[in-house]
Amino acid sequence: MADPLLSVRDLSVSFPTDDGLVEAVRDVSFDIAPGEVLSVVGESGSGKSVSALAVMRLHPKRTRISGEILYDGRNLLSLSDREMRRIRGGQIAMIFQDPMTALNPVFTVGDQIVETLRVHQNLAKSAAYKRAAELLDLVGVPEPGRRVHQYPHEFSGGMRQRAMIAIAIANDPKILIADEPTTALDVTIQAQVMEVLADVQKETGAAILLITHDLGLVAGTADRVQVMYGGRIFERGTTDDIFYKSANPYTRALLASIPRLDAEVDRLDPIPGAPPSVMNRPRGCSFRPRCDHAVPLCRQQEPDLLPVSNGVTESRCHLASELPAIQPVVAGESA
């Protein structure tokens, strides 16, 4: 991998509450290279969005954050609010998962794009509106010259998401964080939004951190995948390695729960139980209560994230090197 554009080291995020400390993310480390698509996958509550918001420095003041987030030789966690505002929205931008709440309903879509442009660039208002229409055209919004003067409620769900992408790419960021960009959209619109992101990356060369709970969504998009569970990274590797050579029971359970088009499947195979409580984690491996492969050691000791003997992934599992190889499903067979 090329020299990383962003390096996250030992990131931990916790929230003080009346009932105790909520440890949402624990000792997470990863790199993103220029032009790369890194996907972060996991169930709700696994710490995906919390990690992304920490990179953007958008958590409440009382949030406890430790570790390092290194960008351009600087630790973002040590920057002043003023210094961070120059980076946020300019060099690192974020597409939020709910455009209806992320967009301000009392300002036109054009006003919101123009604000982003004028905060980071010395543009006249007329030039900023012209650029706003160009950005809406770039992300596939029809009649951008007219749409730029409309309000968010006049856009469909897919169009609102495209508007969010336009705002995020307005200043040609080097890193684009897409947090569940296809949430609540139908399958056709999901595909269109992902195509827009791919086109945007070709146009800008930005690295993309794609956050999703849907492994199927990243299959043809991501270069690398890291799977999170209980606030920690459970497995990471290239997309093909994660899909075909996974060495982690949680990743395999996620894969087994996805509907397949290459085989006849009578029923889906859901993961039993529920994700662990962030305030009352089980001893040992946090996936142990839901794992079919658990052994006594899994109750006694939490596994480390280590390279696996398959040589292609890193897995947080005591039995990573002992799991049987994934058997490919032959089309027409019942899985």
PDB file of N, CA and C in Angstrom, residues 170-253:
ATOM      1  N   ALA A 170     -17.474  19.627  -2.677  1.00  0.00           N
ATOM      2  CA  ALA A 170     -17.413  21.003  -3.186  1.00  0.00           C
ATOM      3  C   ALA A 170     -15.992  21.560  -3.198  1.00  0.00           C
ATOM      4  N   ASN A 171     -15.180  21.194  -2.216  1.00  0.00           N
ATOM      5  CA  ASN A 171     -13.837  21.758  -2.102  1.00  0.00           C
ATOM      6  C   ASN A 171     -12.736  20.751  -2.445  1.00  0.00           C
ATOM      7  N   ASP A 172     -13.105  19.740  -3.253  1.00  0.00           N
ATOM      8  CA  ASP A 172     -12.141  18.719  -3.694  1.00  0.00           C
ATOM      9  C   ASP A 172     -11.361  18.121  -2.523  1.00  0.00           C
ATOM     10  N   PRO A 173     -12.050  17.502  -1.559  1.00  0.00           N
ATOM     11  CA  PRO A 173     -11.344  16.944  -0.401  1.00  0.00           C
ATOM     12  C   PRO A 173     -10.442  15.783  -0.801  1.00  0.00           C
ATOM     13  N   LYS A 174      -9.414  15.570  -0.006  1.00  0.00           N
ATOM     14  CA  LYS A 174      -8.536  14.434  -0.239  1.00  0.00           C
ATOM     15  C   LYS A 174      -9.111  13.151   0.350  1.00  0.00           C
ATOM     16  N   ILE A 175      -9.957  13.305   1.368  1.00  0.00           N
ATOM     17  CA  ILE A 175     -10.594  12.149   2.000  1.00  0.00           C
ATOM     18  C   ILE A 175     -12.092  12.407   2.089  1.00  0.00           C
ATOM     19  N   LEU A 176     -12.874  11.432   1.651  1.00  0.00           N
ATOM     20  CA  LEU A 176     -14.330  11.527   1.688  1.00  0.00           C
ATOM     21  C   LEU A 176     -14.855  10.400   2.564  1.00  0.00           C
ATOM     22  N   ILE A 177     -15.535  10.752   3.653  1.00  0.00           N
ATOM     23  CA  ILE A 177     -16.118   9.749   4.550  1.00  0.00           C
ATOM     24  C   ILE A 177     -17.602   9.625   4.220  1.00  0.00           C
ATOM     25  N   ALA A 178     -18.012   8.449   3.779  1.00  0.00           N
ATOM     26  CA  ALA A 178     -19.412   8.203   3.417  1.00  0.00           C
ATOM     27  C   ALA A 178     -20.032   7.298   4.473  1.00  0.00           C
ATOM     28  N   ASP A 179     -20.866   7.871   5.326  1.00  0.00           N
ATOM     29  CA  ASP A 179     -21.470   7.140   6.443  1.00  0.00           C
ATOM     30  C   ASP A 179     -22.842   6.622   6.034  1.00  0.00           C
ATOM     31  N   GLU A 180     -22.930   5.331   5.766  1.00  0.00           N
ATOM     32  CA  GLU A 180     -24.192   4.703   5.349  1.00  0.00           C
ATOM     33  C   GLU A 180     -24.869   5.530   4.248  1.00  0.00           C
ATOM     34  N   PRO A 181     -24.202   5.748   3.123  1.00  0.00           N
ATOM     35  CA  PRO A 181     -24.756   6.662   2.118  1.00  0.00           C
ATOM     36  C   PRO A 181     -26.011   6.156   1.427  1.00  0.00           C
ATOM     37  N   THR A 182     -26.350   4.873   1.607  1.00  0.00           N
ATOM     38  CA  THR A 182     -27.536   4.336   0.927  1.00  0.00           C
ATOM     39  C   THR A 182     -28.645   3.946   1.899  1.00  0.00           C
ATOM     40  N   THR A 183     -28.560   4.392   3.143  1.00  0.00           N
ATOM     41  CA  THR A 183     -29.586   4.065   4.134  1.00  0.00           C
ATOM     42  C   THR A 183     -30.962   4.545   3.683  1.00  0.00           C
ATOM     43  N   ALA A 184     -31.975   3.684   3.831  1.00  0.00           N
ATOM     44  CA  ALA A 184     -33.383   4.008   3.557  1.00  0.00           C
ATOM     45  C   ALA A 184     -33.664   4.276   2.081  1.00  0.00           C
ATOM     46  N   LEU A 185     -32.728   3.879   1.199  1.00  0.00           N
ATOM     47  CA  LEU A 185     -32.967   4.030  -0.233  1.00  0.00           C
ATOM     48  C   LEU A 185     -33.262   2.665  -0.841  1.00  0.00           C
ATOM     49  N   ASP A 186     -34.115   2.632  -1.887  1.00  0.00           N
ATOM     50  CA  ASP A 186     -34.389   1.338  -2.515  1.00  0.00           C
ATOM     51  C   ASP A 186     -33.174   0.893  -3.319  1.00  0.00           C
ATOM     52  N   VAL A 187     -33.191  -0.365  -3.743  1.00  0.00           N
ATOM     53  CA  VAL A 187     -32.001  -0.983  -4.320  1.00  0.00           C
ATOM     54  C   VAL A 187     -31.518  -0.246  -5.568  1.00  0.00           C
ATOM     55  N   THR A 188     -32.449   0.189  -6.405  1.00  0.00           N
ATOM     56  CA  THR A 188     -32.071   0.885  -7.628  1.00  0.00           C
ATOM     57  C   THR A 188     -31.356   2.190  -7.306  1.00  0.00           C
ATOM     58  N   ILE A 189     -31.896   2.956  -6.351  1.00  0.00           N
ATOM     59  CA  ILE A 189     -31.281   4.230  -5.970  1.00  0.00           C
ATOM     60  C   ILE A 189     -29.946   3.992  -5.279  1.00  0.00           C
ATOM     61  N   GLN A 190     -29.846   2.904  -4.493  1.00  0.00           N
ATOM     62  CA  GLN A 190     -28.569   2.553  -3.868  1.00  0.00           C
ATOM     63  C   GLN A 190     -27.486   2.407  -4.925  1.00  0.00           C
ATOM     64  N   ALA A 191     -27.807   1.667  -5.986  1.00  0.00           N
ATOM     65  CA  ALA A 191     -26.832   1.444  -7.059  1.00  0.00           C
ATOM     66  C   ALA A 191     -26.441   2.768  -7.717  1.00  0.00           C
ATOM     67  N   GLN A 192     -27.417   3.649  -7.910  1.00  0.00           N
ATOM     68  CA  GLN A 192     -27.130   4.939  -8.534  1.00  0.00           C
ATOM     69  C   GLN A 192     -26.213   5.787  -7.645  1.00  0.00           C
ATOM     70  N   VAL A 193     -26.476   5.781  -6.333  1.00  0.00           N
ATOM     71  CA  VAL A 193     -25.655   6.563  -5.409  1.00  0.00           C
ATOM     72  C   VAL A 193     -24.218   6.031  -5.405  1.00  0.00           C
ATOM     73  N   MET A 194     -24.058   4.708  -5.409  1.00  0.00           N
ATOM     74  CA  MET A 194     -22.722   4.123  -5.431  1.00  0.00           C
ATOM     75  C   MET A 194     -22.002   4.444  -6.734  1.00  0.00           C
ATOM     76  N   GLU A 195     -22.748   4.488  -7.849  1.00  0.00           N
ATOM     77  CA  GLU A 195     -22.148   4.882  -9.128  1.00  0.00           C
ATOM     78  C   GLU A 195     -21.677   6.335  -9.074  1.00  0.00           C
ATOM     79  N   VAL A 196     -22.476   7.183  -8.428  1.00  0.00           N
ATOM     80  CA  VAL A 196     -22.083   8.591  -8.276  1.00  0.00           C
ATOM     81  C   VAL A 196     -20.786   8.697  -7.478  1.00  0.00           C
ATOM     82  N   LEU A 197     -20.685   7.940  -6.378  1.00  0.00           N
ATOM     83  CA  LEU A 197     -19.471   7.966  -5.572  1.00  0.00           C
ATOM     84  C   LEU A 197     -18.258   7.505  -6.384  1.00  0.00           C
ATOM     85  N   ALA A 198     -18.452   6.461  -7.196  1.00  0.00           N
ATOM     86  CA  ALA A 198     -17.353   5.969  -8.038  1.00  0.00           C
ATOM     87  C   ALA A 198     -16.933   7.032  -9.051  1.00  0.00           C
ATOM     88  N   ASP A 199     -17.921   7.701  -9.656  1.00  0.00           N
ATOM     89  CA  ASP A 199     -17.612   8.754 -10.626  1.00  0.00           C
ATOM     90  C   ASP A 199     -16.897   9.925  -9.954  1.00  0.00           C
ATOM     91  N   VAL A 200     -17.364  10.267  -8.748  1.00  0.00           N
ATOM     92  CA  VAL A 200     -16.747  11.372  -7.998  1.00  0.00           C
ATOM     93  C   VAL A 200     -15.293  11.048  -7.696  1.00  0.00           C
ATOM     94  N   GLN A 201     -15.028   9.809  -7.317  1.00  0.00           N
ATOM     95  CA  GLN A 201     -13.652   9.435  -6.999  1.00  0.00           C
ATOM     96  C   GLN A 201     -12.753   9.524  -8.233  1.00  0.00           C
ATOM     97  N   LYS A 202     -13.279   9.096  -9.389  1.00  0.00           N
ATOM     98  CA  LYS A 202     -12.496   9.218 -10.626  1.00  0.00           C
ATOM     99  C   LYS A 202     -12.217  10.686 -10.941  1.00  0.00           C
ATOM    100  N   GLU A 203     -13.204  11.529 -10.647  1.00  0.00           N
ATOM    101  CA  GLU A 203     -13.075  12.952 -10.964  1.00  0.00           C
ATOM    102  C   GLU A 203     -12.107  13.667 -10.025  1.00  0.00           C
ATOM    103  N   THR A 204     -12.141  13.313  -8.740  1.00  0.00           N
ATOM    104  CA  THR A 204     -11.371  14.049  -7.735  1.00  0.00           C
ATOM    105  C   THR A 204     -10.133  13.302  -7.235  1.00  0.00           C
ATOM    106  N   GLY A 205     -10.122  11.965  -7.382  1.00  0.00           N
ATOM    107  CA  GLY A 205      -9.008  11.178  -6.869  1.00  0.00           C
ATOM    108  C   GLY A 205      -9.009  11.034  -5.361  1.00  0.00           C
ATOM    109  N   ALA A 206     -10.128  11.324  -4.722  1.00  0.00           N
ATOM    110  CA  ALA A 206     -10.205  11.270  -3.257  1.00  0.00           C
ATOM    111  C   ALA A 206     -10.151   9.831  -2.746  1.00  0.00           C
ATOM    112  N   ALA A 207      -9.588   9.669  -1.555  1.00  0.00           N
ATOM    113  CA  ALA A 207      -9.718   8.409  -0.837  1.00  0.00           C
ATOM    114  C   ALA A 207     -11.098   8.387  -0.190  1.00  0.00           C
ATOM    115  N   ILE A 208     -11.721   7.209  -0.126  1.00  0.00           N
ATOM    116  CA  ILE A 208     -13.066   7.104   0.435  1.00  0.00           C
ATOM    117  C   ILE A 208     -13.071   6.117   1.593  1.00  0.00           C
ATOM    118  N   LEU A 209     -13.616   6.562   2.717  1.00  0.00           N
ATOM    119  CA  LEU A 209     -13.895   5.684   3.853  1.00  0.00           C
ATOM    120  C   LEU A 209     -15.391   5.403   3.817  1.00  0.00           C
ATOM    121  N   LEU A 210     -15.758   4.210   3.388  1.00  0.00           N
ATOM    122  CA  LEU A 210     -17.159   3.837   3.193  1.00  0.00           C
ATOM    123  C   LEU A 210     -17.643   3.037   4.392  1.00  0.00           C
ATOM    124  N   ILE A 211     -18.605   3.591   5.117  1.00  0.00           N
ATOM    125  CA  ILE A 211     -19.147   2.932   6.311  1.00  0.00           C
ATOM    126  C   ILE A 211     -20.499   2.329   5.968  1.00  0.00           C
ATOM    127  N   THR A 212     -20.680   1.042   6.258  1.00  0.00           N
ATOM    128  CA  THR A 212     -21.939   0.381   5.937  1.00  0.00           C
ATOM    129  C   THR A 212     -22.118  -0.859   6.805  1.00  0.00           C
ATOM    130  N   HIS A 213     -23.357  -1.322   6.920  1.00  0.00           N
ATOM    131  CA  HIS A 213     -23.618  -2.593   7.589  1.00  0.00           C
ATOM    132  C   HIS A 213     -23.806  -3.700   6.558  1.00  0.00           C
ATOM    133  N   ASP A 214     -23.748  -3.348   5.277  1.00  0.00           N
ATOM    134  CA  ASP A 214     -24.105  -4.259   4.192  1.00  0.00           C
ATOM    135  C   ASP A 214     -22.857  -4.709   3.442  1.00  0.00           C
ATOM    136  N   LEU A 215     -22.401  -5.930   3.700  1.00  0.00           N
ATOM    137  CA  LEU A 215     -21.226  -6.450   3.005  1.00  0.00           C
ATOM    138  C   LEU A 215     -21.461  -6.556   1.504  1.00  0.00           C
ATOM    139  N   GLY A 216     -22.701  -6.836   1.104  1.00  0.00           N
ATOM    140  CA  GLY A 216     -23.000  -6.942  -0.317  1.00  0.00           C
ATOM    141  C   GLY A 216     -22.765  -5.639  -1.052  1.00  0.00           C
ATOM    142  N   LEU A 217     -22.944  -4.526  -0.364  1.00  0.00           N
ATOM    143  CA  LEU A 217     -22.791  -3.212  -0.983  1.00  0.00           C
ATOM    144  C   LEU A 217     -21.346  -2.924  -1.364  1.00  0.00           C
ATOM    145  N   VAL A 218     -20.398  -3.477  -0.598  1.00  0.00           N
ATOM    146  CA  VAL A 218     -18.995  -3.134  -0.820  1.00  0.00           C
ATOM    147  C   VAL A 218     -18.292  -4.090  -1.773  1.00  0.00           C
ATOM    148  N   ALA A 219     -18.973  -5.173  -2.173  1.00  0.00           N
ATOM    149  CA  ALA A 219     -18.318  -6.225  -2.948  1.00  0.00           C
ATOM    150  C   ALA A 219     -17.630  -5.689  -4.193  1.00  0.00           C
ATOM    151  N   GLY A 220     -18.297  -4.814  -4.933  1.00  0.00           N
ATOM    152  CA  GLY A 220     -17.708  -4.299  -6.153  1.00  0.00           C
ATOM    153  C   GLY A 220     -17.179  -2.895  -6.019  1.00  0.00           C
ATOM    154  N   THR A 221     -17.023  -2.415  -4.778  1.00  0.00           N
ATOM    155  CA  THR A 221     -16.654  -1.014  -4.558  1.00  0.00           C
ATOM    156  C   THR A 221     -15.332  -0.849  -3.834  1.00  0.00           C
ATOM    157  N   ALA A 222     -15.143  -1.589  -2.742  1.00  0.00           N
ATOM    158  CA  ALA A 222     -14.011  -1.351  -1.847  1.00  0.00           C
ATOM    159  C   ALA A 222     -12.744  -2.076  -2.296  1.00  0.00           C
ATOM    160  N   ASP A 223     -11.594  -1.467  -2.001  1.00  0.00           N
ATOM    161  CA  ASP A 223     -10.300  -2.119  -2.192  1.00  0.00           C
ATOM    162  C   ASP A 223      -9.984  -2.999  -0.989  1.00  0.00           C
ATOM    163  N   ARG A 224     -10.253  -2.461   0.203  1.00  0.00           N
ATOM    164  CA  ARG A 224     -10.035  -3.225   1.436  1.00  0.00           C
ATOM    165  C   ARG A 224     -11.268  -3.101   2.324  1.00  0.00           C
ATOM    166  N   VAL A 225     -11.414  -4.084   3.207  1.00  0.00           N
ATOM    167  CA  VAL A 225     -12.549  -4.112   4.134  1.00  0.00           C
ATOM    168  C   VAL A 225     -12.037  -4.371   5.536  1.00  0.00           C
ATOM    169  N   GLN A 226     -12.590  -3.623   6.504  1.00  0.00           N
ATOM    170  CA  GLN A 226     -12.343  -3.972   7.897  1.00  0.00           C
ATOM    171  C   GLN A 226     -13.686  -4.145   8.591  1.00  0.00           C
ATOM    172  N   VAL A 227     -13.803  -5.241   9.308  1.00  0.00           N
ATOM    173  CA  VAL A 227     -15.052  -5.619   9.958  1.00  0.00           C
ATOM    174  C   VAL A 227     -14.965  -5.262  11.435  1.00  0.00           C
ATOM    175  N   MET A 228     -15.959  -4.501  11.933  1.00  0.00           N
ATOM    176  CA  MET A 228     -15.961  -4.090  13.328  1.00  0.00           C
ATOM    177  C   MET A 228     -17.073  -4.778  14.101  1.00  0.00           C
ATOM    178  N   TYR A 229     -16.783  -5.059  15.359  1.00  0.00           N
ATOM    179  CA  TYR A 229     -17.774  -5.665  16.258  1.00  0.00           C
ATOM    180  C   TYR A 229     -17.447  -5.245  17.675  1.00  0.00           C
ATOM    181  N   GLY A 230     -18.446  -4.779  18.395  1.00  0.00           N
ATOM    182  CA  GLY A 230     -18.239  -4.420  19.794  1.00  0.00           C
ATOM    183  C   GLY A 230     -17.195  -3.346  20.001  1.00  0.00           C
ATOM    184  N   GLY A 231     -17.052  -2.422  19.033  1.00  0.00           N
ATOM    185  CA  GLY A 231     -16.105  -1.328  19.177  1.00  0.00           C
ATOM    186  C   GLY A 231     -14.685  -1.651  18.787  1.00  0.00           C
ATOM    187  N   ARG A 232     -14.448  -2.859  18.253  1.00  0.00           N
ATOM    188  CA  ARG A 232     -13.092  -3.255  17.869  1.00  0.00           C
ATOM    189  C   ARG A 232     -13.081  -3.798  16.442  1.00  0.00           C
ATOM    190  N   ILE A 233     -11.903  -3.761  15.808  1.00  0.00           N
ATOM    191  CA  ILE A 233     -11.751  -4.380  14.490  1.00  0.00           C
ATOM    192  C   ILE A 233     -11.595  -5.880  14.687  1.00  0.00           C
ATOM    193  N   PHE A 234     -12.456  -6.661  14.031  1.00  0.00           N
ATOM    194  CA  PHE A 234     -12.412  -8.118  14.159  1.00  0.00           C
ATOM    195  C   PHE A 234     -11.685  -8.789  12.997  1.00  0.00           C
ATOM    196  N   GLU A 235     -11.700  -8.167  11.840  1.00  0.00           N
ATOM    197  CA  GLU A 235     -10.959  -8.727  10.705  1.00  0.00           C
ATOM    198  C   GLU A 235     -10.743  -7.634   9.669  1.00  0.00           C
ATOM    199  N   ARG A 236      -9.642  -7.739   8.938  1.00  0.00           N
ATOM    200  CA  ARG A 236      -9.421  -6.826   7.826  1.00  0.00           C
ATOM    201  C   ARG A 236      -8.545  -7.488   6.770  1.00  0.00           C
ATOM    202  N   GLY A 237      -8.753  -7.058   5.534  1.00  0.00           N
ATOM    203  CA  GLY A 237      -8.008  -7.604   4.400  1.00  0.00           C
ATOM    204  C   GLY A 237      -8.559  -7.002   3.128  1.00  0.00           C
ATOM    205  N   THR A 238      -8.080  -7.478   1.988  1.00  0.00           N
ATOM    206  CA  THR A 238      -8.641  -7.010   0.733  1.00  0.00           C
ATOM    207  C   THR A 238     -10.075  -7.521   0.612  1.00  0.00           C
ATOM    208  N   THR A 239     -10.839  -6.911  -0.267  1.00  0.00           N
ATOM    209  CA  THR A 239     -12.243  -7.295  -0.404  1.00  0.00           C
ATOM    210  C   THR A 239     -12.373  -8.762  -0.795  1.00  0.00           C
ATOM    211  N   ASP A 240     -11.606  -9.200  -1.775  1.00  0.00           N
ATOM    212  CA  ASP A 240     -11.681 -10.599  -2.202  1.00  0.00           C
ATOM    213  C   ASP A 240     -11.285 -11.547  -1.074  1.00  0.00           C
ATOM    214  N   ASP A 241     -10.258 -11.185  -0.314  1.00  0.00           N
ATOM    215  CA  ASP A 241      -9.822 -12.052   0.781  1.00  0.00           C
ATOM    216  C   ASP A 241     -10.884 -12.163   1.869  1.00  0.00           C
ATOM    217  N   ILE A 242     -11.545 -11.054   2.175  1.00  0.00           N
ATOM    218  CA  ILE A 242     -12.596 -11.081   3.192  1.00  0.00           C
ATOM    219  C   ILE A 242     -13.757 -11.951   2.721  1.00  0.00           C
ATOM    220  N   PHE A 243     -14.116 -11.867   1.448  1.00  0.00           N
ATOM    221  CA  PHE A 243     -15.256 -12.624   0.941  1.00  0.00           C
ATOM    222  C   PHE A 243     -14.939 -14.107   0.758  1.00  0.00           C
ATOM    223  N   TYR A 244     -13.708 -14.437   0.367  1.00  0.00           N
ATOM    224  CA  TYR A 244     -13.413 -15.814   0.005  1.00  0.00           C
ATOM    225  C   TYR A 244     -12.440 -16.522   0.938  1.00  0.00           C
ATOM    226  N   LYS A 245     -11.735 -15.767   1.794  1.00  0.00           N
ATOM    227  CA  LYS A 245     -10.755 -16.398   2.671  1.00  0.00           C
ATOM    228  C   LYS A 245     -10.879 -15.902   4.104  1.00  0.00           C
ATOM    229  N   SER A 246     -12.069 -15.463   4.494  1.00  0.00           N
ATOM    230  CA  SER A 246     -12.257 -14.939   5.841  1.00  0.00           C
ATOM    231  C   SER A 246     -11.835 -15.961   6.889  1.00  0.00           C
ATOM    232  N   ALA A 247     -11.165 -15.451   7.930  1.00  0.00           N
ATOM    233  CA  ALA A 247     -10.715 -16.317   9.022  1.00  0.00           C
ATOM    234  C   ALA A 247     -11.289 -15.830  10.341  1.00  0.00           C
ATOM    235  N   ASN A 248     -12.535 -15.351  10.298  1.00  0.00           N
ATOM    236  CA  ASN A 248     -13.179 -14.880  11.517  1.00  0.00           C
ATOM    237  C   ASN A 248     -14.648 -15.318  11.529  1.00  0.00           C
ATOM    238  N   PRO A 249     -15.106 -15.937  12.611  1.00  0.00           N
ATOM    239  CA  PRO A 249     -16.494 -16.422  12.654  1.00  0.00           C
ATOM    240  C   PRO A 249     -17.535 -15.318  12.499  1.00  0.00           C
ATOM    241  N   TYR A 250     -17.236 -14.111  12.999  1.00  0.00           N
ATOM    242  CA  TYR A 250     -18.219 -13.028  12.870  1.00  0.00           C
ATOM    243  C   TYR A 250     -18.355 -12.594  11.413  1.00  0.00           C
ATOM    244  N   THR A 251     -17.233 -12.415  10.740  1.00  0.00           N
ATOM    245  CA  THR A 251     -17.286 -12.058   9.323  1.00  0.00           C
ATOM    246  C   THR A 251     -18.037 -13.121   8.533  1.00  0.00           C
ATOM    247  N   ARG A 252     -17.765 -14.372   8.820  1.00  0.00           N
ATOM    248  CA  ARG A 252     -18.438 -15.464   8.112  1.00  0.00           C
ATOM    249  C   ARG A 252     -19.943 -15.460   8.392  1.00  0.00           C
ATOM    250  N   ALA A 253     -20.311 -15.121   9.624  1.00  0.00           N
ATOM    251  CA  ALA A 253     -21.731 -15.048   9.952  1.00  0.00           C
ATOM    252  C   ALA A 253     -22.408 -13.917   9.181  1.00  0.00           C
TER     253      ALA A 253
END
